[in-house]
Structures are given as structure tokens and as C-alpha cells.
Amino acid sequence: MGGVSNATVPSLPSADRPDVAARLRDALLGASFTADGLLELLGAPAYAALARSETVPALRATRGDTPLEALVRLFLLQQPVPHARVADVLPVEDCLESGWLVRPGGAAGSDVAATVDVRPYGGPGGEDWFIVSDLGCAVGGAGGIGSRDESVVLGVGGASTTLAGITVRTPVGAALDLGTGSGIQALHAGRHATRVTATDLNPRALHITALTLALSGAPAADLRQGSLFEPVKEGETYDLIVSNPPFVISPGARLTYRDGGMGGDDLCRSLVQGAGERLNEGGFAQFLANWQHVEGEDWQDRLRSWVPRGCDAWIVQREVQDVAQYAELWLRDAGDHRSGPADYQARYDAWLEEFEARKVKGVGFGWITLRRTGAVEPSVTVEEWPHAIEQPLGDAIRTHFERLDYLREHDDAALLAGHFKLAAEVVQEQVGLPGAEDPEHVVLRQHRGMRRATKVDTVGAGFAGVCDGTLSAGRILDAIAQLMGEDPVILRDRTPAQIRLLVEQGFLEPTG
């Protein structure tokens, strides 16, 4: 989520000195200022504490005199460091000249300090990347270890990594990172997209994205300023659109890095509805979003109404909070709980007043995936799944839509002629009273991807258990009918619906 620049925020390093960024990158890597290096230096408890915006354990772990400890204090903990401690590690004079470092005490000062946070971040292919953000925002949130100014550009958070993990990573020609913030989604997209466009309302965010890409040794992106799809040229389309927008539903847009400035969940709705016409055939659009649960309205119908024509959709609600929980979460995020009882109460009341006026009873959070399709009847799935998943989930999301295509193209007769195999790491559980001769029901459970569980009858369990791609579905059912003494015609007639469900949910994979 990006913010809006103003004069209260410190100046940024120059984005026009890729040579300095390259030398700084080499120096950081040479000192093991990487995700693995930090974990080894700090230890798991201190490393995890940083993600909670708690710096005391990391400060205690960096009291030594090694170059890595100095760099952690300088770039992650915002501590001034003596020039002499980093002179042999960093290209200090170049960094001072280009603005990565400053002298807090003026030209004669003996200390140097960072002007931005730099957080090591491990890429999916083992890359050593660096996420640049405003001071105090490399870890935690804007209410964490640094400034709570409304214009801050945040670094990596849980939402950022969630979106990166669910994004489909097939090679594409053109990708759009809408609302780029510190540039983490553009960084990921650069691994598999020939051309990356990154947009943000905040020019400061675009500047920081350029720094993130340069310091990570990644290709530059086409950076454009503007809100939502405004920077997209007429007729310009993409194979992938991703966005972690300022989705927080709040009274007003006081903190622009998180508040979209539109009423209720209109920003998320506008983003989803506008994506369809900007996708190429087969292209994906993937977003994180909040949505309102309104009194007298089905939340699933609300989200179905957002899906643009010509798109399949898979919408997953991961969490729901009541309005009081939601207000408290974001008041704490902004540090408003520290502003004094009267101010806190007034702001809390304003949130509840806004929700009451809109008849909002709760707020859902989750992800939305669209895929442009030429199907006559696109598929729209809206579900609630608060359970544990296995990230990264991009491949599971891609294959979900591939299975939809398969099911659309195969009627029951074609389905019975098809061949299937049981997906990897699916186990069978029999549920019943201890000592009972037969189970009350059988459950198939995934240990990968969405980690779903579904009840099946005896036929479904037997069918899934022998699916190895060798025999057609029809022949397997005929064999089961013979074993059970059932009419094979009746079994063939009533089983395709169960097979379809198992394919749709990823328990069975078509092989031909």
C-alpha cells in the first residue's frame, strides 16, 4: 500500500545512481546482510520479534563489533553508527553523496545514519533481494518502530507476502503491479514477466520501488503515477495484474498508505470490476481485499456482483471480524491507542458511527482471483476458508482454473471415459465410534495446497483409492459395482457428480 508524499518525510536516495546501488548491494552481500545471515546472527526469537515491530532483542543481539552487526543497526534498527565501523564495508562516500546515508551531526560528524530502511528478503528461487522502505517501516507497520506519518511507504508485511505467495507464476509477456508501494510485487513479477509496469498514486512509492529493484539487482520497471487504473493507457492489456491496495474500510482517508479514500469497500469493488477489460485472454488478476458484511445482504452475493463479465473468479474469505475488532485493529496499527484516551475514543466512535450508517456488521478479508475466459458461462466460486493452507499457493490456484476448464469441456459421458490420478499427499480418514465395524463416514484430506477435507461415500473412497491414471473412470466404477453387487448402470449414473467435486477441489487430477 503506497502513501502520499509530503515535506515531513525524509529525502530519499537518488534513483539515478544504479552504479552506487550496485556497489552497495555487493557490500551488503559481502557482509552476509541477507535473510539467512540475519537469522543466523539474531537467532529465531529476535528475528521473529522484528516482524512484530519489537527491536529490543535485535539491539541486544547486535552489541558486538562485526560488520554485519553494524549494518543491522544502521539499516534495520535506525541507529547511528560510527563512520569508522562501516568504512571498510560500505562505499560510504558514494552512499553519502547519493543519499543512502547522512551525517546526523553535520559534515563534521563522526557518525553516519541511513535515510531508508533496507530489509533483506529471500526470493523464491534463492535470490538475495532487498526491500527499501521509509524509516521505521521495514518491519511491522506504520505504528511500529518508526514514524506514524500518513505518507510513509511500508516495507514487507503479512499482506505483501500473502499476495506474493498466491500469485500465479507462469511466464508472461506483461504484468501490472497496481499500487506498488515498496515494490515487492514488481520484484516478484520481474522473475517471470518480460515487461513489468508498476503504478502508485504516491510518487514517493515509485521512487522507493526503483530503489528496491536496483538494490535487488532486478530489471527496472515501467513506473507510472496515478490512482487505480488511471496510469494504464487506452487499449493496454496485461497477462497478470496484482494489487495489494489500500483496502482498509475507514471513516475518511487519514492514513493514505492504507485507506483508499472511497466509501466502504468501493475501492476494492472498483479495482476488481476494472480489471476484466485490461486482461488478455487467459490472463490472471489477483488482489487482496476487504469487503463489508451488510445487514440483510448475503456477503457472497455482494462479491459475485463485483466479478466483471468474461472472467472466471475464485474468491476466498480467510477471516471475518466484527466492526469493533476491526476498528481496534486499525486504530492500533496507526498508533492511535497511544494518542490519549479522548482522541482514541473519538476516533473509535467515528469508525463505529460509519459502520452503523452503512449497516455493516462485519468485515471480511481474503483474496480475489480473476481469469479472463472465453467460456460462455464463466465460473464464479465464492467460499469461506479460514483453515491453514500451504504457501506458496500460486500453482494450486492455476490448476484450480485448469480443472474448471476440464470440467466445462467434459460432460458426464466424457468424464467417465477420462483417466484420473489421486493428487499427491491425499490421505483417507475413517471416522466412527471406537470398535465399530464400519465407519460413520470417510474423509479425504489434502496435505498440500488448500489442505481441504471432504466427506465421501464408500464408492467415492474406493474410486479415489485406485485412480492411478491406468483405467478410465467408467471401468473403475464397473469394477466397484461388481465388487459391491450393484447395478453398474446405476452406479455410472449417480457417481459423476462426486467425481466432479473431487476434481474441482483438487483431490483428483485428470490425466487424459
Short mmCIF file of C-alpha atoms in Angstrom, two decimals:
data_model
loop_
_atom_site.label_atom_id
_atom_site.label_comp_id
_atom_site.label_asym_id
_atom_site.label_seq_id
_atom_site.Cartn_x
_atom_site.Cartn_y
_atom_site.Cartn_z
CA MET A 1 0.00 0.00 0.00
CA GLY A 2 1.50 3.33 -1.01
CA GLY A 3 1.19 6.73 0.65
CA VAL A 4 1.28 10.35 -0.46
CA SER A 5 4.49 12.31 -0.30
CA ASN A 6 4.87 15.43 1.79
CA ALA A 7 7.63 17.55 3.24
CA THR A 8 7.64 15.86 6.66
CA VAL A 9 9.14 12.67 5.26
CA PRO A 10 12.96 12.48 4.90
CA SER A 11 14.53 12.81 1.48
CA LEU A 12 15.32 9.61 -0.40
CA PRO A 13 18.47 8.28 -2.02
CA SER A 14 18.92 9.13 -5.66
CA ALA A 15 17.25 6.69 -8.02
CA ASP A 16 19.56 7.85 -10.82
CA ARG A 17 22.71 6.21 -9.45
CA PRO A 18 22.42 2.50 -10.33
CA ASP A 19 26.21 2.26 -10.02
CA VAL A 20 26.05 3.18 -6.34
CA ALA A 21 23.13 0.79 -5.76
CA ALA A 22 25.16 -1.99 -7.37
CA ARG A 23 28.20 -1.29 -5.17
CA LEU A 24 26.01 -1.07 -2.08
CA ARG A 25 24.40 -4.39 -3.00
CA ASP A 26 27.79 -6.06 -3.36
CA ALA A 27 28.86 -4.68 0.01
CA LEU A 28 25.73 -5.91 1.77
CA LEU A 29 26.07 -9.37 0.29
CA GLY A 30 29.76 -9.46 1.16
CA ALA A 31 28.88 -8.86 4.82
CA SER A 32 26.12 -11.53 4.76
CA PHE A 33 23.42 -8.90 5.21
CA THR A 34 20.88 -11.38 3.85
CA ALA A 35 17.78 -13.11 5.19
CA ASP A 36 19.85 -16.18 6.10
CA GLY A 37 22.62 -14.05 7.55
CA LEU A 38 20.21 -12.15 9.78
CA LEU A 39 18.60 -15.31 11.07
CA GLU A 40 21.99 -16.74 11.96
CA LEU A 41 23.13 -13.52 13.65
CA LEU A 42 19.98 -12.66 15.58
CA GLY A 43 18.57 -16.08 16.30
CA ALA A 44 14.97 -17.08 15.70
CA PRO A 45 13.38 -15.23 18.68
CA ALA A 46 14.96 -11.85 17.87
CA TYR A 47 14.33 -12.33 14.16
CA ALA A 48 10.66 -13.09 14.81
CA ALA A 49 10.40 -10.14 17.20
CA LEU A 50 11.46 -7.77 14.41
CA ALA A 51 8.42 -8.86 12.41
CA ARG A 52 6.31 -7.78 15.40
CA SER A 53 7.99 -4.35 15.43
CA GLU A 54 9.92 -5.24 18.59
CA THR A 55 13.55 -4.16 18.33
CA VAL A 56 14.99 -4.75 21.81
CA PRO A 57 16.06 -8.38 21.15
CA ALA A 58 17.77 -7.34 17.91
CA LEU A 59 19.52 -4.44 19.64
CA ARG A 60 20.84 -6.84 22.28
CA ALA A 61 21.99 -9.28 19.58
CA THR A 62 23.98 -6.59 17.75
CA ARG A 63 26.13 -5.21 20.57
CA GLY A 64 29.29 -6.69 19.07
CA ASP A 65 31.69 -5.12 16.60
CA THR A 66 31.26 -7.25 13.47
CA PRO A 67 30.41 -5.58 10.15
CA LEU A 68 27.07 -7.42 9.96
CA GLU A 69 26.01 -6.14 13.38
CA ALA A 70 26.83 -2.60 12.30
CA LEU A 71 24.76 -2.97 9.13
CA VAL A 72 21.75 -4.34 11.03
CA ARG A 73 21.87 -1.37 13.40
CA LEU A 74 22.29 1.04 10.51
CA PHE A 75 19.68 -0.18 8.02
CA LEU A 76 17.14 -2.09 10.12
CA LEU A 77 17.26 -0.52 13.57
CA GLN A 78 17.90 3.13 12.55
CA GLN A 79 20.85 3.56 14.88
CA PRO A 80 23.67 5.96 14.02
CA VAL A 81 26.90 4.04 13.51
CA PRO A 82 30.46 5.43 13.67
CA HIS A 83 31.85 6.11 10.22
CA ALA A 84 34.92 4.07 11.06
CA ARG A 85 32.83 0.94 11.76
CA VAL A 86 31.45 0.76 8.22
CA ALA A 87 34.17 2.45 6.20
CA ASP A 88 35.77 -0.88 5.33
CA VAL A 89 32.42 -2.49 4.49
CA LEU A 90 30.36 0.07 2.59
CA PRO A 91 31.18 2.58 -0.14
CA VAL A 92 30.42 5.25 2.47
CA GLU A 93 31.35 8.36 0.49
CA ASP A 94 29.31 7.22 -2.52
CA CYS A 95 26.38 6.43 -0.22
CA LEU A 96 26.63 9.87 1.41
CA GLU A 97 26.79 11.60 -1.95
CA SER A 98 23.81 9.71 -3.41
CA GLY A 99 21.71 9.96 -0.25
CA TRP A 100 21.66 6.41 1.11
CA LEU A 101 23.45 7.73 4.20
CA VAL A 102 23.66 11.07 6.02
CA ARG A 103 25.77 12.52 8.80
CA PRO A 104 23.36 13.29 11.68
CA GLY A 105 25.85 15.69 13.25
CA GLY A 106 26.59 17.55 10.03
CA ALA A 107 29.66 17.41 7.83
CA ALA A 108 31.99 17.19 10.81
CA GLY A 109 30.07 14.37 12.49
CA SER A 110 31.74 11.05 13.13
CA ASP A 111 28.54 9.00 12.75
CA VAL A 112 26.51 8.00 9.71
CA ALA A 113 22.82 7.10 9.58
CA ALA A 114 20.58 5.53 6.96
CA THR A 115 17.90 7.56 5.20
CA VAL A 116 15.80 4.48 4.40
CA ASP A 117 15.13 1.04 5.82
CA VAL A 118 16.72 -1.81 3.89
CA ARG A 119 15.37 -5.27 4.68
CA PRO A 120 16.94 -8.46 3.30
CA TYR A 121 14.32 -10.62 1.62
CA GLY A 122 14.80 -14.11 0.23
CA GLY A 123 13.38 -14.59 -3.26
CA PRO A 124 11.53 -17.78 -4.25
CA GLY A 125 14.48 -19.00 -6.28
CA GLY A 126 17.01 -18.32 -3.53
CA GLU A 127 17.65 -14.74 -4.69
CA ASP A 128 19.05 -12.24 -2.19
CA TRP A 129 16.74 -9.26 -2.54
CA PHE A 130 16.41 -6.05 -0.54
CA ILE A 131 13.16 -4.22 0.16
CA VAL A 132 13.57 -0.49 0.64
CA SER A 133 11.01 1.43 2.69
CA ASP A 134 10.68 4.54 4.80
CA LEU A 135 12.46 4.67 8.13
CA GLY A 136 10.77 2.54 10.73
CA CYS A 137 8.71 0.64 8.20
CA ALA A 138 10.93 -2.24 7.06
CA VAL A 139 9.28 -4.48 9.63
CA GLY A 140 5.96 -4.27 11.41
CA GLY A 141 3.68 -1.43 10.40
CA ALA A 142 3.46 2.33 10.42
CA GLY A 143 2.71 2.22 14.13
CA GLY A 144 5.82 0.15 14.76
CA ILE A 145 9.41 1.17 15.30
CA GLY A 146 9.33 4.48 13.48
CA SER A 147 7.24 7.28 12.06
CA ARG A 148 3.45 7.17 12.01
CA ASP A 149 3.27 9.86 9.34
CA GLU A 150 0.40 9.34 6.92
CA SER A 151 2.74 9.44 3.93
CA VAL A 152 5.04 6.56 4.84
CA VAL A 153 5.84 3.81 2.37
CA LEU A 154 5.74 0.46 4.13
CA GLY A 155 8.04 -2.48 3.60
CA VAL A 156 7.22 -6.17 3.74
CA GLY A 157 4.23 -7.25 5.80
CA GLY A 158 1.95 -10.24 6.05
CA ALA A 159 -0.35 -8.96 3.32
CA SER A 160 2.58 -8.45 0.93
CA THR A 161 3.90 -11.96 1.39
CA THR A 162 0.41 -13.47 1.18
CA LEU A 163 -0.20 -11.86 -2.21
CA ALA A 164 3.25 -12.87 -3.45
CA GLY A 165 2.55 -16.44 -2.39
CA ILE A 166 -0.85 -16.80 -4.06
CA THR A 167 0.18 -15.19 -7.36
CA VAL A 168 0.26 -17.45 -10.41
CA ARG A 169 3.87 -17.52 -11.62
CA THR A 170 3.66 -18.76 -15.21
CA PRO A 171 5.88 -16.91 -17.72
CA VAL A 172 4.00 -13.92 -19.15
CA GLY A 173 4.64 -11.05 -21.51
CA ALA A 174 3.24 -8.14 -19.49
CA ALA A 175 2.49 -7.74 -15.78
CA LEU A 176 0.94 -4.83 -13.87
CA ASP A 177 1.61 -4.15 -10.18
CA LEU A 178 -1.10 -1.71 -9.23
CA GLY A 179 -0.33 0.30 -6.07
CA THR A 180 3.25 -0.94 -5.90
CA GLY A 181 4.26 0.60 -2.55
CA SER A 182 7.81 -0.55 -1.86
CA GLY A 183 7.87 -2.70 -4.99
CA ILE A 184 7.80 -6.23 -3.64
CA GLN A 185 5.17 -7.46 -6.14
CA ALA A 186 7.05 -5.84 -9.04
CA LEU A 187 10.20 -7.57 -7.82
CA HIS A 188 8.49 -10.96 -7.90
CA ALA A 189 6.85 -10.27 -11.26
CA GLY A 190 10.21 -9.44 -12.82
CA ARG A 191 11.22 -13.11 -12.46
CA HIS A 192 8.59 -14.35 -14.93
CA ALA A 193 7.29 -11.32 -16.87
CA THR A 194 9.05 -9.84 -19.87
CA ARG A 195 7.70 -6.38 -19.06
CA VAL A 196 6.58 -5.06 -15.65
CA THR A 197 4.54 -1.90 -15.13
CA ALA A 198 4.26 -0.59 -11.56
CA THR A 199 1.88 2.19 -10.57
CA ASP A 200 1.15 4.16 -7.43
CA LEU A 201 -0.69 7.34 -6.51
CA ASN A 202 2.34 8.32 -4.44
CA PRO A 203 5.46 9.42 -6.36
CA ARG A 204 7.49 8.60 -3.25
CA ALA A 205 6.41 4.97 -3.53
CA LEU A 206 7.52 4.86 -7.15
CA HIS A 207 10.91 6.26 -6.16
CA ILE A 208 11.26 3.61 -3.44
CA THR A 209 10.22 0.87 -5.87
CA ALA A 210 13.02 1.97 -8.20
CA LEU A 211 15.45 1.70 -5.27
CA THR A 212 14.16 -1.75 -4.30
CA LEU A 213 14.61 -3.07 -7.83
CA ALA A 214 18.07 -1.53 -8.25
CA LEU A 215 19.37 -2.72 -4.87
CA SER A 216 17.99 -6.21 -5.57
CA GLY A 217 19.77 -6.43 -8.90
CA ALA A 218 16.41 -6.79 -10.67
CA PRO A 219 15.33 -5.35 -14.02
CA ALA A 220 13.85 -1.85 -13.91
CA ALA A 221 10.06 -1.50 -14.21
CA ASP A 222 7.93 0.97 -16.12
CA LEU A 223 6.91 3.26 -13.22
CA ARG A 224 3.73 5.34 -13.58
CA GLN A 225 1.98 7.68 -11.18
CA GLY A 226 -1.80 7.62 -10.71
CA SER A 227 -4.73 6.08 -8.89
CA LEU A 228 -6.08 2.61 -9.69
CA PHE A 229 -6.17 2.10 -13.47
CA GLU A 230 -5.63 5.77 -14.37
CA PRO A 231 -1.99 5.25 -15.46
CA VAL A 232 -2.96 2.40 -17.81
CA LYS A 233 -3.08 3.59 -21.39
CA GLU A 234 -6.15 3.09 -23.53
CA GLY A 235 -6.11 -0.36 -25.11
CA GLU A 236 -3.21 -1.55 -22.96
CA THR A 237 -3.74 -5.07 -21.58
CA TYR A 238 -1.81 -7.47 -19.38
CA ASP A 239 -1.33 -11.16 -18.74
CA LEU A 240 -1.08 -10.60 -14.99
CA ILE A 241 -2.43 -7.88 -12.72
CA VAL A 242 -1.64 -7.90 -9.00
CA SER A 243 -2.56 -5.45 -6.27
CA ASN A 244 -2.31 -5.14 -2.50
CA PRO A 245 -4.41 -1.96 -2.44
CA PRO A 246 -5.14 0.40 0.46
CA PHE A 247 -8.20 -1.70 1.28
CA VAL A 248 -8.92 -0.65 4.87
CA ILE A 249 -12.55 0.39 5.32
CA SER A 250 -12.36 3.51 7.46
CA PRO A 251 -14.06 6.87 8.06
CA GLY A 252 -12.11 9.10 5.67
CA ALA A 253 -8.62 8.69 4.25
CA ARG A 254 -6.48 9.94 7.12
CA LEU A 255 -3.72 7.39 6.51
CA THR A 256 -3.36 7.11 2.77
CA TYR A 257 -0.96 4.15 2.86
CA ARG A 258 -3.90 2.00 3.98
CA ASP A 259 -7.15 3.98 3.44
CA GLY A 260 -8.32 4.14 -0.15
CA GLY A 261 -10.34 7.33 0.15
CA MET A 262 -13.56 5.79 -1.20
CA GLY A 263 -16.63 4.94 0.84
CA GLY A 264 -16.91 1.47 2.35
CA ASP A 265 -15.42 -1.22 0.12
CA ASP A 266 -15.88 0.76 -3.10
CA LEU A 267 -12.16 0.88 -3.81
CA CYS A 268 -11.84 -2.90 -3.85
CA ARG A 269 -15.02 -3.24 -5.91
CA SER A 270 -13.76 -0.69 -8.46
CA LEU A 271 -10.42 -2.44 -8.68
CA VAL A 272 -11.99 -5.86 -9.34
CA GLN A 273 -14.59 -4.58 -11.79
CA GLY A 274 -12.00 -2.60 -13.75
CA ALA A 275 -9.57 -5.49 -14.16
CA GLY A 276 -11.55 -7.60 -16.64
CA GLU A 277 -11.20 -5.34 -19.65
CA ARG A 278 -7.47 -4.95 -19.03
CA LEU A 279 -6.69 -8.67 -19.04
CA ASN A 280 -5.57 -10.67 -22.05
CA GLU A 281 -7.36 -13.94 -22.75
CA GLY A 282 -6.25 -16.43 -20.09
CA GLY A 283 -4.68 -13.68 -18.00
CA PHE A 284 -4.97 -13.51 -14.21
CA ALA A 285 -5.80 -10.63 -11.88
CA GLN A 286 -5.13 -11.24 -8.20
CA PHE A 287 -5.95 -8.96 -5.28
CA LEU A 288 -6.12 -8.81 -1.53
CA ALA A 289 -9.27 -7.09 -0.33
CA ASN A 290 -11.65 -6.24 2.48
CA TRP A 291 -15.40 -6.37 1.99
CA GLN A 292 -18.38 -5.36 4.05
CA HIS A 293 -20.89 -7.76 5.60
CA VAL A 294 -24.04 -5.69 5.39
CA GLU A 295 -27.21 -6.37 7.35
CA GLY A 296 -29.83 -8.09 5.18
CA GLU A 297 -27.36 -8.88 2.37
CA ASP A 298 -25.57 -12.11 1.52
CA TRP A 299 -21.83 -11.33 1.50
CA GLN A 300 -21.22 -13.92 -1.19
CA ASP A 301 -23.78 -12.30 -3.48
CA ARG A 302 -22.09 -8.95 -2.83
CA LEU A 303 -18.79 -10.31 -4.07
CA ARG A 304 -20.31 -12.11 -7.05
CA SER A 305 -21.64 -8.75 -8.20
CA TRP A 306 -18.07 -7.44 -8.36
CA VAL A 307 -16.89 -10.01 -10.91
CA PRO A 308 -16.55 -8.46 -14.39
CA ARG A 309 -18.07 -10.12 -17.44
CA GLY A 310 -15.90 -12.59 -19.27
CA CYS A 311 -13.98 -13.67 -16.17
CA ASP A 312 -13.88 -16.79 -14.07
CA ALA A 313 -13.42 -15.94 -10.41
CA TRP A 314 -12.29 -17.66 -7.24
CA ILE A 315 -12.87 -15.59 -4.12
CA VAL A 316 -11.71 -16.89 -0.75
CA GLN A 317 -12.69 -15.28 2.53
CA ARG A 318 -9.94 -16.00 5.06
CA GLU A 319 -11.22 -14.08 8.07
CA VAL A 320 -14.18 -12.09 9.34
CA GLN A 321 -14.03 -9.53 12.13
CA ASP A 322 -16.90 -7.76 13.84
CA VAL A 323 -16.82 -3.98 13.49
CA ALA A 324 -15.38 -3.42 16.97
CA GLN A 325 -12.49 -5.84 16.39
CA TYR A 326 -11.83 -4.29 13.01
CA ALA A 327 -11.75 -0.73 14.33
CA GLU A 328 -9.44 -1.71 17.19
CA LEU A 329 -7.04 -3.50 14.83
CA TRP A 330 -6.51 -0.47 12.61
CA LEU A 331 -6.50 2.05 15.45
CA ARG A 332 -3.61 0.09 16.95
CA ASP A 333 -1.94 -0.15 13.55
CA ALA A 334 -1.87 3.64 13.36
CA GLY A 335 -0.69 4.02 16.96
CA ASP A 336 -3.92 5.79 17.89
CA HIS A 337 -4.05 3.84 21.16
CA ARG A 338 -1.09 5.97 22.25
CA SER A 339 -2.66 9.32 21.38
CA GLY A 340 -4.57 9.79 24.62
CA PRO A 341 -7.94 8.46 25.85
CA ALA A 342 -10.04 11.29 24.45
CA ASP A 343 -8.58 11.16 20.93
CA TYR A 344 -8.70 7.38 20.87
CA GLN A 345 -12.33 7.33 21.98
CA ALA A 346 -13.32 9.93 19.40
CA ARG A 347 -11.65 8.03 16.55
CA TYR A 348 -13.07 4.71 17.72
CA ASP A 349 -16.55 6.26 17.85
CA ALA A 350 -16.13 7.66 14.33
CA TRP A 351 -15.42 4.16 12.98
CA LEU A 352 -18.47 2.70 14.69
CA GLU A 353 -20.63 5.62 13.50
CA GLU A 354 -19.52 4.99 9.91
CA PHE A 355 -20.27 1.28 10.12
CA GLU A 356 -23.65 1.88 11.73
CA ALA A 357 -24.62 4.33 8.99
CA ARG A 358 -23.77 1.70 6.36
CA LYS A 359 -25.43 -1.15 8.33
CA VAL A 360 -22.13 -3.00 8.36
CA LYS A 361 -21.96 -5.86 10.86
CA GLY A 362 -18.56 -7.24 10.00
CA VAL A 363 -15.64 -7.01 7.59
CA GLY A 364 -14.23 -9.89 5.60
CA PHE A 365 -10.65 -10.26 4.43
CA GLY A 366 -9.35 -12.53 1.72
CA TRP A 367 -8.12 -12.83 -1.81
CA ILE A 368 -9.76 -12.49 -5.18
CA THR A 369 -8.50 -14.18 -8.35
CA LEU A 370 -9.94 -13.44 -11.78
CA ARG A 371 -9.07 -15.20 -15.02
CA ARG A 372 -10.13 -13.89 -18.39
CA THR A 373 -12.02 -16.61 -20.23
CA GLY A 374 -13.87 -17.13 -23.47
CA ALA A 375 -16.30 -19.55 -21.81
CA VAL A 376 -19.98 -18.96 -22.49
CA GLU A 377 -20.75 -19.34 -18.79
CA PRO A 378 -17.84 -18.24 -16.61
CA SER A 379 -17.44 -19.92 -13.23
CA VAL A 380 -17.64 -17.84 -10.04
CA THR A 381 -16.70 -19.56 -6.79
CA VAL A 382 -17.05 -17.66 -3.50
CA GLU A 383 -16.14 -19.58 -0.38
CA GLU A 384 -15.02 -19.21 3.21
CA TRP A 385 -11.77 -20.98 4.09
CA PRO A 386 -10.27 -19.85 7.43
CA HIS A 387 -8.18 -23.01 7.77
CA ALA A 388 -4.43 -23.47 7.34
CA ILE A 389 -3.04 -23.50 3.80
CA GLU A 390 0.38 -24.23 2.34
CA GLN A 391 2.13 -21.28 0.72
CA PRO A 392 3.15 -20.66 -1.99
CA LEU A 393 -0.28 -21.33 -3.45
CA GLY A 394 0.18 -19.95 -6.96
CA ASP A 395 0.40 -23.36 -8.64
CA ALA A 396 -2.69 -24.58 -6.77
CA ILE A 397 -4.64 -21.54 -7.95
CA ARG A 398 -3.50 -22.03 -11.55
CA THR A 399 -4.50 -25.70 -11.55
CA HIS A 400 -7.87 -24.82 -9.98
CA PHE A 401 -8.75 -22.90 -13.13
CA GLU A 402 -7.30 -25.59 -15.38
CA ARG A 403 -9.60 -28.11 -13.70
CA LEU A 404 -12.56 -25.77 -14.27
CA ASP A 405 -11.75 -25.80 -17.99
CA TYR A 406 -11.57 -29.59 -17.97
CA LEU A 407 -14.93 -29.97 -16.24
CA ARG A 408 -16.58 -27.47 -18.58
CA GLU A 409 -15.33 -29.37 -21.59
CA HIS A 410 -16.38 -32.83 -20.37
CA ASP A 411 -19.96 -33.93 -19.97
CA ASP A 412 -20.72 -36.99 -17.84
CA ALA A 413 -20.02 -39.43 -20.67
CA ALA A 414 -16.66 -37.82 -21.40
CA LEU A 415 -15.89 -37.74 -17.68
CA LEU A 416 -16.45 -41.49 -17.38
CA ALA A 417 -14.16 -42.04 -20.36
CA GLY A 418 -11.44 -39.95 -18.73
CA HIS A 419 -8.48 -41.07 -16.66
CA PHE A 420 -7.55 -39.63 -13.27
CA LYS A 421 -4.90 -39.96 -10.61
CA LEU A 422 -5.06 -39.20 -6.91
CA ALA A 423 -3.32 -35.93 -6.07
CA ALA A 424 -0.10 -36.05 -4.05
CA GLU A 425 -0.32 -36.30 -0.27
CA VAL A 426 -4.03 -37.10 -0.03
CA VAL A 427 -4.87 -39.38 2.86
CA GLN A 428 -8.04 -41.20 3.88
CA GLU A 429 -9.51 -40.94 7.36
CA GLN A 430 -12.27 -43.18 8.65
CA VAL A 431 -14.46 -41.54 11.26
CA GLY A 432 -16.64 -43.52 13.64
CA LEU A 433 -17.05 -44.83 17.15
CA PRO A 434 -14.20 -46.95 18.55
CA GLY A 435 -14.78 -50.61 17.87
CA ALA A 436 -17.50 -50.03 15.28
CA GLU A 437 -17.44 -52.50 12.39
CA ASP A 438 -17.95 -49.79 9.76
CA PRO A 439 -17.01 -46.10 9.84
CA GLU A 440 -19.74 -43.47 10.06
CA HIS A 441 -18.11 -41.68 7.16
CA VAL A 442 -14.87 -41.46 5.21
CA VAL A 443 -12.88 -38.23 4.80
CA LEU A 444 -10.28 -37.49 2.15
CA ARG A 445 -7.77 -34.90 3.34
CA GLN A 446 -5.11 -32.94 1.44
CA HIS A 447 -1.75 -32.14 2.97
CA ARG A 448 -0.77 -29.73 0.21
CA GLY A 449 -2.17 -26.50 -1.22
CA MET A 450 -5.55 -25.60 0.25
CA ARG A 451 -5.41 -28.61 2.58
CA ARG A 452 -9.06 -29.38 2.03
CA ALA A 453 -11.04 -32.20 3.57
CA THR A 454 -14.20 -33.68 2.08
CA LYS A 455 -16.57 -36.47 3.01
CA VAL A 456 -17.03 -39.27 0.50
CA ASP A 457 -19.14 -42.40 0.43
CA THR A 458 -17.75 -45.91 0.06
CA VAL A 459 -17.82 -45.69 -3.72
CA GLY A 460 -16.04 -42.32 -3.74
CA ALA A 461 -13.33 -43.57 -1.38
CA GLY A 462 -12.82 -46.75 -3.37
CA PHE A 463 -12.78 -44.87 -6.65
CA ALA A 464 -10.19 -42.31 -5.45
CA GLY A 465 -8.04 -45.05 -3.95
CA VAL A 466 -7.48 -46.88 -7.23
CA CYS A 467 -7.12 -43.83 -9.50
CA ASP A 468 -3.58 -44.03 -10.86
CA GLY A 469 -4.27 -42.95 -14.45
CA THR A 470 -4.32 -46.51 -15.79
CA LEU A 471 -8.05 -47.24 -16.08
CA SER A 472 -10.86 -44.98 -17.22
CA ALA A 473 -13.34 -43.76 -14.61
CA GLY A 474 -16.09 -45.89 -16.15
CA ARG A 475 -14.07 -49.10 -15.97
CA ILE A 476 -13.18 -48.40 -12.33
CA LEU A 477 -16.86 -47.91 -11.49
CA ASP A 478 -17.78 -51.13 -13.28
CA ALA A 479 -15.24 -53.00 -11.16
CA ILE A 480 -16.57 -51.37 -7.96
CA ALA A 481 -20.15 -52.29 -8.95
CA GLN A 482 -19.13 -55.92 -9.41
CA LEU A 483 -17.42 -56.00 -6.02
CA MET A 484 -20.38 -54.37 -4.26
CA GLY A 485 -23.04 -56.28 -6.15
CA GLU A 486 -24.57 -53.09 -7.54
CA ASP A 487 -26.01 -52.31 -10.95
CA PRO A 488 -23.12 -50.77 -12.96
CA VAL A 489 -25.52 -48.61 -15.00
CA ILE A 490 -26.98 -47.05 -11.86
CA LEU A 491 -23.51 -46.53 -10.38
CA ARG A 492 -22.29 -44.85 -13.58
CA ASP A 493 -25.36 -42.61 -13.47
CA ARG A 494 -25.03 -41.39 -9.87
CA THR A 495 -21.25 -41.11 -9.43
CA PRO A 496 -20.15 -38.38 -11.92
CA ALA A 497 -21.32 -35.60 -9.56
CA GLN A 498 -18.99 -36.92 -6.85
CA ILE A 499 -16.14 -37.27 -9.35
CA ARG A 500 -16.68 -33.68 -10.47
CA LEU A 501 -16.46 -32.45 -6.89
CA LEU A 502 -13.25 -34.36 -6.27
CA VAL A 503 -11.73 -32.96 -9.46
CA GLU A 504 -12.90 -29.41 -8.75
CA GLN A 505 -11.42 -29.46 -5.24
CA GLY A 506 -8.14 -30.93 -6.37
CA PHE A 507 -8.33 -34.44 -4.93
CA LEU A 508 -8.25 -35.99 -8.40
CA GLU A 509 -6.17 -34.80 -11.35
CA PRO A 510 -7.18 -35.53 -14.96
CA THR A 511 -4.52 -37.41 -16.89
CA GLY A 512 -6.29 -37.89 -20.20
#
